């Protein structure tokens, strides 16, 4: 994510709040165990990067923290 203005304004306006710039890495993998069964693992924000995503509506809002999901999907 690149730095961006928190409200509509000219880019050179120094009075407008700006969000942080950050590099967020997500990854996922799926493995077929059978024709009807899939094992999956997904990680969002793998390096747990802290950043301000917004200042509205009531102050600084953090971006998504590290989140890991795993599961088994089976179709009957």
Short mmCIF file of N, CA, C and O in Angstrom, two decimals:
data_model
loop_
_atom_site.label_atom_id
_atom_site.label_comp_id
_atom_site.label_asym_id
_atom_site.label_seq_id
_atom_site.Cartn_x
_atom_site.Cartn_y
_atom_site.Cartn_z
N UNK A 1 0.84 -1.17 0.00
CA UNK A 1 0.00 0.00 0.00
C UNK A 1 0.88 1.23 0.00
O UNK A 1 1.84 1.30 0.75
N UNK A 2 0.53 2.20 -0.77
CA UNK A 2 1.28 3.44 -0.78
C UNK A 2 0.61 4.46 0.12
O UNK A 2 -0.57 4.37 0.45
N UNK A 3 1.38 5.46 0.50
CA UNK A 3 0.84 6.56 1.29
C UNK A 3 -0.27 7.23 0.50
O UNK A 3 -0.19 7.37 -0.70
N UNK A 4 -1.36 7.62 1.19
CA UNK A 4 -2.42 8.34 0.50
C UNK A 4 -3.07 9.35 1.44
O UNK A 4 -2.96 9.24 2.66
N UNK A 5 -3.70 10.33 0.85
CA UNK A 5 -4.39 11.37 1.61
C UNK A 5 -5.62 10.79 2.29
O UNK A 5 -6.29 9.91 1.75
N UNK A 6 -5.94 11.29 3.48
CA UNK A 6 -7.10 10.81 4.21
C UNK A 6 -8.39 11.51 3.76
O UNK A 6 -9.47 11.08 4.10
N UNK A 7 -8.28 12.60 3.02
CA UNK A 7 -9.45 13.30 2.49
C UNK A 7 -9.08 13.95 1.17
O UNK A 7 -7.89 14.09 0.86
N UNK A 8 -10.07 14.31 0.41
CA UNK A 8 -9.82 14.94 -0.88
C UNK A 8 -9.15 16.29 -0.69
O UNK A 8 -9.65 17.15 0.04
N UNK A 9 -7.98 16.46 -1.29
CA UNK A 9 -7.21 17.70 -1.18
C UNK A 9 -6.07 17.63 -2.18
O UNK A 9 -5.73 16.55 -2.67
N UNK A 10 -5.46 18.77 -2.48
CA UNK A 10 -4.27 18.73 -3.34
C UNK A 10 -3.16 17.94 -2.64
O UNK A 10 -3.02 17.99 -1.42
N UNK A 11 -2.37 17.21 -3.40
CA UNK A 11 -1.33 16.34 -2.84
C UNK A 11 -0.31 17.13 -2.02
O UNK A 11 0.21 16.62 -1.03
N UNK A 12 -0.04 18.37 -2.36
CA UNK A 12 0.96 19.15 -1.64
C UNK A 12 0.40 19.87 -0.41
O UNK A 12 1.11 20.65 0.22
N UNK A 13 -0.85 19.62 -0.04
CA UNK A 13 -1.47 20.23 1.15
C UNK A 13 -0.91 19.54 2.40
O UNK A 13 -1.22 18.38 2.68
N UNK A 14 -0.08 20.22 3.17
CA UNK A 14 0.57 19.60 4.33
C UNK A 14 -0.33 19.53 5.56
O UNK A 14 0.07 18.96 6.57
N UNK A 15 -1.53 20.08 5.49
CA UNK A 15 -2.43 20.04 6.64
C UNK A 15 -3.30 18.79 6.65
O UNK A 15 -3.96 18.51 7.64
N UNK A 16 -3.33 18.04 5.57
CA UNK A 16 -4.16 16.85 5.46
C UNK A 16 -3.40 15.63 6.00
O UNK A 16 -2.23 15.43 5.68
N UNK A 17 -4.07 14.83 6.83
CA UNK A 17 -3.46 13.60 7.34
C UNK A 17 -3.23 12.60 6.22
O UNK A 17 -4.00 12.56 5.25
N UNK A 18 -2.20 11.78 6.35
CA UNK A 18 -1.88 10.77 5.34
C UNK A 18 -1.76 9.41 6.01
O UNK A 18 -1.25 9.30 7.12
N UNK A 19 -2.19 8.38 5.31
CA UNK A 19 -2.03 7.02 5.82
C UNK A 19 -0.58 6.59 5.63
O UNK A 19 0.16 7.20 4.87
N UNK A 20 -0.19 5.53 6.31
CA UNK A 20 1.16 5.00 6.18
C UNK A 20 1.31 4.23 4.87
O UNK A 20 0.35 3.68 4.35
N UNK A 21 2.55 4.19 4.37
CA UNK A 21 2.81 3.28 3.27
C UNK A 21 3.34 1.98 3.89
O UNK A 21 4.00 2.00 4.92
N UNK A 22 2.98 0.85 3.31
CA UNK A 22 3.36 -0.44 3.88
C UNK A 22 3.38 -1.50 2.79
O UNK A 22 2.70 -1.37 1.77
N UNK A 23 4.14 -2.54 3.02
CA UNK A 23 4.14 -3.71 2.14
C UNK A 23 3.49 -4.84 2.93
O UNK A 23 3.97 -5.23 4.00
N UNK A 24 2.39 -5.35 2.42
CA UNK A 24 1.63 -6.40 3.09
C UNK A 24 1.75 -7.66 2.25
O UNK A 24 1.49 -7.65 1.04
N UNK A 25 2.14 -8.77 2.88
CA UNK A 25 2.32 -10.04 2.17
C UNK A 25 1.27 -11.03 2.66
O UNK A 25 1.18 -11.31 3.86
N UNK A 26 0.47 -11.55 1.73
CA UNK A 26 -0.51 -12.59 2.00
C UNK A 26 -0.10 -13.84 1.22
O UNK A 26 0.52 -13.72 0.16
N UNK A 27 -0.45 -15.01 1.73
CA UNK A 27 -0.13 -16.24 1.02
C UNK A 27 -1.19 -17.29 1.33
O UNK A 27 -1.83 -17.26 2.38
N UNK A 28 -1.34 -18.21 0.41
CA UNK A 28 -2.28 -19.30 0.62
C UNK A 28 -1.87 -20.53 -0.16
O UNK A 28 -1.15 -20.43 -1.15
N UNK A 29 -2.30 -21.67 0.33
CA UNK A 29 -2.01 -22.93 -0.35
C UNK A 29 -3.20 -23.86 -0.19
O UNK A 29 -3.90 -23.84 0.84
N UNK A 30 -3.45 -24.64 -1.24
CA UNK A 30 -4.51 -25.67 -1.22
C UNK A 30 -3.91 -26.97 -1.68
O UNK A 30 -3.14 -27.02 -2.63
N UNK A 31 -4.29 -28.04 -1.00
CA UNK A 31 -3.81 -29.37 -1.36
C UNK A 31 -5.02 -30.27 -1.51
O UNK A 31 -5.83 -30.41 -0.58
N UNK A 32 -5.15 -30.90 -2.68
CA UNK A 32 -6.24 -31.86 -2.90
C UNK A 32 -5.85 -33.20 -2.29
O UNK A 32 -4.84 -33.79 -2.67
N UNK A 33 -6.65 -33.67 -1.34
CA UNK A 33 -6.39 -34.95 -0.71
C UNK A 33 -7.12 -36.08 -1.44
O UNK A 33 -6.70 -37.22 -1.39
N UNK A 34 -8.22 -35.72 -2.08
CA UNK A 34 -9.01 -36.66 -2.87
C UNK A 34 -9.84 -35.82 -3.85
O UNK A 34 -9.73 -34.60 -3.86
N UNK A 35 -10.64 -36.47 -4.67
CA UNK A 35 -11.47 -35.74 -5.63
C UNK A 35 -12.43 -34.77 -4.95
O UNK A 35 -12.80 -33.75 -5.52
N UNK A 36 -12.84 -35.07 -3.73
CA UNK A 36 -13.85 -34.24 -3.06
C UNK A 36 -13.33 -33.58 -1.78
O UNK A 36 -14.09 -32.95 -1.06
N UNK A 37 -12.04 -33.69 -1.49
CA UNK A 37 -11.51 -33.16 -0.23
C UNK A 37 -10.29 -32.27 -0.49
O UNK A 37 -9.38 -32.65 -1.21
N UNK A 38 -10.31 -31.08 0.10
CA UNK A 38 -9.22 -30.12 -0.06
C UNK A 38 -8.80 -29.62 1.32
O UNK A 38 -9.63 -29.26 2.16
N UNK A 39 -7.51 -29.57 1.56
CA UNK A 39 -6.93 -28.99 2.76
C UNK A 39 -6.38 -27.62 2.37
O UNK A 39 -5.73 -27.49 1.34
N UNK A 40 -6.66 -26.58 3.19
CA UNK A 40 -6.18 -25.25 2.83
C UNK A 40 -5.57 -24.52 4.03
O UNK A 40 -5.91 -24.80 5.18
N UNK A 41 -4.66 -23.59 3.73
CA UNK A 41 -4.01 -22.75 4.72
C UNK A 41 -3.83 -21.38 4.10
O UNK A 41 -3.39 -21.27 2.96
N UNK A 42 -4.20 -20.33 4.83
CA UNK A 42 -4.07 -18.97 4.33
C UNK A 42 -3.53 -18.07 5.44
O UNK A 42 -3.96 -18.18 6.58
N UNK A 43 -2.58 -17.20 5.10
CA UNK A 43 -2.02 -16.24 6.04
C UNK A 43 -2.16 -14.84 5.44
O UNK A 43 -1.72 -14.60 4.32
N UNK A 44 -2.78 -13.93 6.18
CA UNK A 44 -2.91 -12.53 5.78
C UNK A 44 -1.96 -11.70 6.64
O UNK A 44 -1.88 -11.90 7.85
N UNK A 45 -1.25 -10.76 6.01
CA UNK A 45 -0.25 -9.91 6.67
C UNK A 45 0.77 -10.80 7.40
O UNK A 45 0.96 -10.73 8.61
N UNK A 46 1.45 -11.65 6.62
CA UNK A 46 2.35 -12.67 7.17
C UNK A 46 3.43 -12.13 8.09
O UNK A 46 3.86 -12.82 9.01
N UNK A 47 3.90 -10.92 7.87
CA UNK A 47 4.97 -10.37 8.69
C UNK A 47 4.44 -9.45 9.79
O UNK A 47 5.21 -8.75 10.43
N UNK A 48 3.12 -9.46 9.99
CA UNK A 48 2.46 -8.69 11.04
C UNK A 48 2.88 -7.21 11.00
O UNK A 48 3.21 -6.61 12.01
N UNK A 49 2.86 -6.63 9.80
CA UNK A 49 3.23 -5.23 9.60
C UNK A 49 2.18 -4.32 10.24
O UNK A 49 0.99 -4.49 10.01
N UNK A 50 2.62 -3.37 11.05
CA UNK A 50 1.71 -2.39 11.66
C UNK A 50 1.67 -1.14 10.78
O UNK A 50 2.71 -0.63 10.38
N UNK A 51 0.46 -0.67 10.50
CA UNK A 51 0.31 0.53 9.67
C UNK A 51 -1.05 1.16 9.93
O UNK A 51 -1.98 0.51 10.39
N UNK A 52 -1.14 2.46 9.68
CA UNK A 52 -2.41 3.17 9.81
C UNK A 52 -3.11 3.11 8.46
O UNK A 52 -2.59 3.58 7.46
N UNK A 53 -4.29 2.53 8.45
CA UNK A 53 -5.04 2.37 7.20
C UNK A 53 -5.98 3.54 6.95
O UNK A 53 -6.33 3.82 5.81
N UNK A 54 -6.41 4.22 8.02
CA UNK A 54 -7.34 5.33 7.87
C UNK A 54 -7.35 6.16 9.15
O UNK A 54 -6.97 5.68 10.21
N UNK A 55 -7.83 7.39 9.05
CA UNK A 55 -8.03 8.24 10.22
C UNK A 55 -9.51 8.52 10.43
O UNK A 55 -9.88 9.25 11.35
N UNK A 56 -10.35 8.00 9.59
CA UNK A 56 -11.78 8.27 9.68
C UNK A 56 -12.55 7.01 9.99
O UNK A 56 -12.13 5.94 9.59
N UNK A 57 -13.65 7.06 10.73
CA UNK A 57 -14.34 8.27 11.12
C UNK A 57 -13.89 8.87 12.46
O UNK A 57 -14.15 10.03 12.72
N UNK A 58 -13.24 8.13 13.35
CA UNK A 58 -12.95 8.66 14.69
C UNK A 58 -11.51 8.44 15.11
O UNK A 58 -11.24 7.96 16.20
N UNK A 59 -10.55 8.77 14.27
CA UNK A 59 -9.15 8.63 14.65
C UNK A 59 -8.44 7.54 13.88
O UNK A 59 -9.00 6.91 12.98
N UNK A 60 -7.20 7.32 14.26
CA UNK A 60 -6.35 6.35 13.53
C UNK A 60 -6.92 4.95 13.60
O UNK A 60 -7.33 4.47 14.66
N UNK A 61 -6.97 4.28 12.45
CA UNK A 61 -7.46 2.90 12.34
C UNK A 61 -6.32 2.02 11.85
O UNK A 61 -5.72 2.30 10.81
N UNK A 62 -6.02 0.96 12.58
CA UNK A 62 -4.92 0.09 12.15
C UNK A 62 -5.35 -0.78 10.98
O UNK A 62 -6.53 -1.04 10.76
N UNK A 63 -4.35 -1.26 10.23
CA UNK A 63 -4.61 -2.23 9.18
C UNK A 63 -4.81 -3.62 9.79
O UNK A 63 -4.74 -3.80 11.00
N UNK A 64 -5.06 -4.58 8.95
CA UNK A 64 -5.32 -5.94 9.40
C UNK A 64 -4.09 -6.54 10.08
O UNK A 64 -2.99 -6.47 9.54
N UNK A 65 -4.24 -7.17 11.24
CA UNK A 65 -3.11 -7.84 11.88
C UNK A 65 -2.86 -9.21 11.23
O UNK A 65 -3.61 -9.63 10.34
N UNK A 66 -1.84 -9.89 11.68
CA UNK A 66 -1.58 -11.26 11.21
C UNK A 66 -2.81 -12.12 11.47
O UNK A 66 -3.38 -12.10 12.56
N UNK A 67 -3.24 -12.83 10.44
CA UNK A 67 -4.39 -13.71 10.57
C UNK A 67 -4.07 -14.99 9.81
O UNK A 67 -3.68 -14.94 8.64
N UNK A 68 -4.24 -16.13 10.47
CA UNK A 68 -3.98 -17.43 9.84
C UNK A 68 -5.24 -18.26 9.92
O UNK A 68 -5.87 -18.38 10.98
N UNK A 69 -5.61 -18.84 8.78
CA UNK A 69 -6.79 -19.71 8.71
C UNK A 69 -6.38 -21.03 8.08
O UNK A 69 -5.61 -21.06 7.12
N UNK A 70 -6.92 -22.08 8.61
CA UNK A 70 -6.68 -23.41 8.06
C UNK A 70 -8.01 -24.16 8.07
O UNK A 70 -8.88 -23.89 8.90
N UNK A 71 -8.15 -25.07 7.14
CA UNK A 71 -9.39 -25.82 7.12
C UNK A 71 -9.34 -27.02 6.20
O UNK A 71 -8.38 -27.23 5.45
N UNK A 72 -10.40 -27.76 6.26
CA UNK A 72 -10.58 -28.95 5.44
C UNK A 72 -11.95 -28.82 4.80
O UNK A 72 -12.96 -28.62 5.50
N UNK A 73 -12.02 -28.88 3.48
CA UNK A 73 -13.28 -28.74 2.75
C UNK A 73 -13.59 -30.08 2.08
O UNK A 73 -12.74 -30.63 1.36
N UNK A 74 -14.81 -30.56 2.33
CA UNK A 74 -15.22 -31.84 1.73
C UNK A 74 -16.59 -31.66 1.09
O UNK A 74 -17.50 -31.09 1.68
N UNK A 75 -16.73 -32.12 -0.14
CA UNK A 75 -18.02 -32.07 -0.83
C UNK A 75 -18.65 -33.46 -0.81
O UNK A 75 -17.99 -34.44 -1.11
N UNK A 76 -19.92 -33.49 -0.47
CA UNK A 76 -20.66 -34.77 -0.43
C UNK A 76 -21.39 -34.98 -1.71
O UNK A 76 -21.77 -34.12 -2.40
#
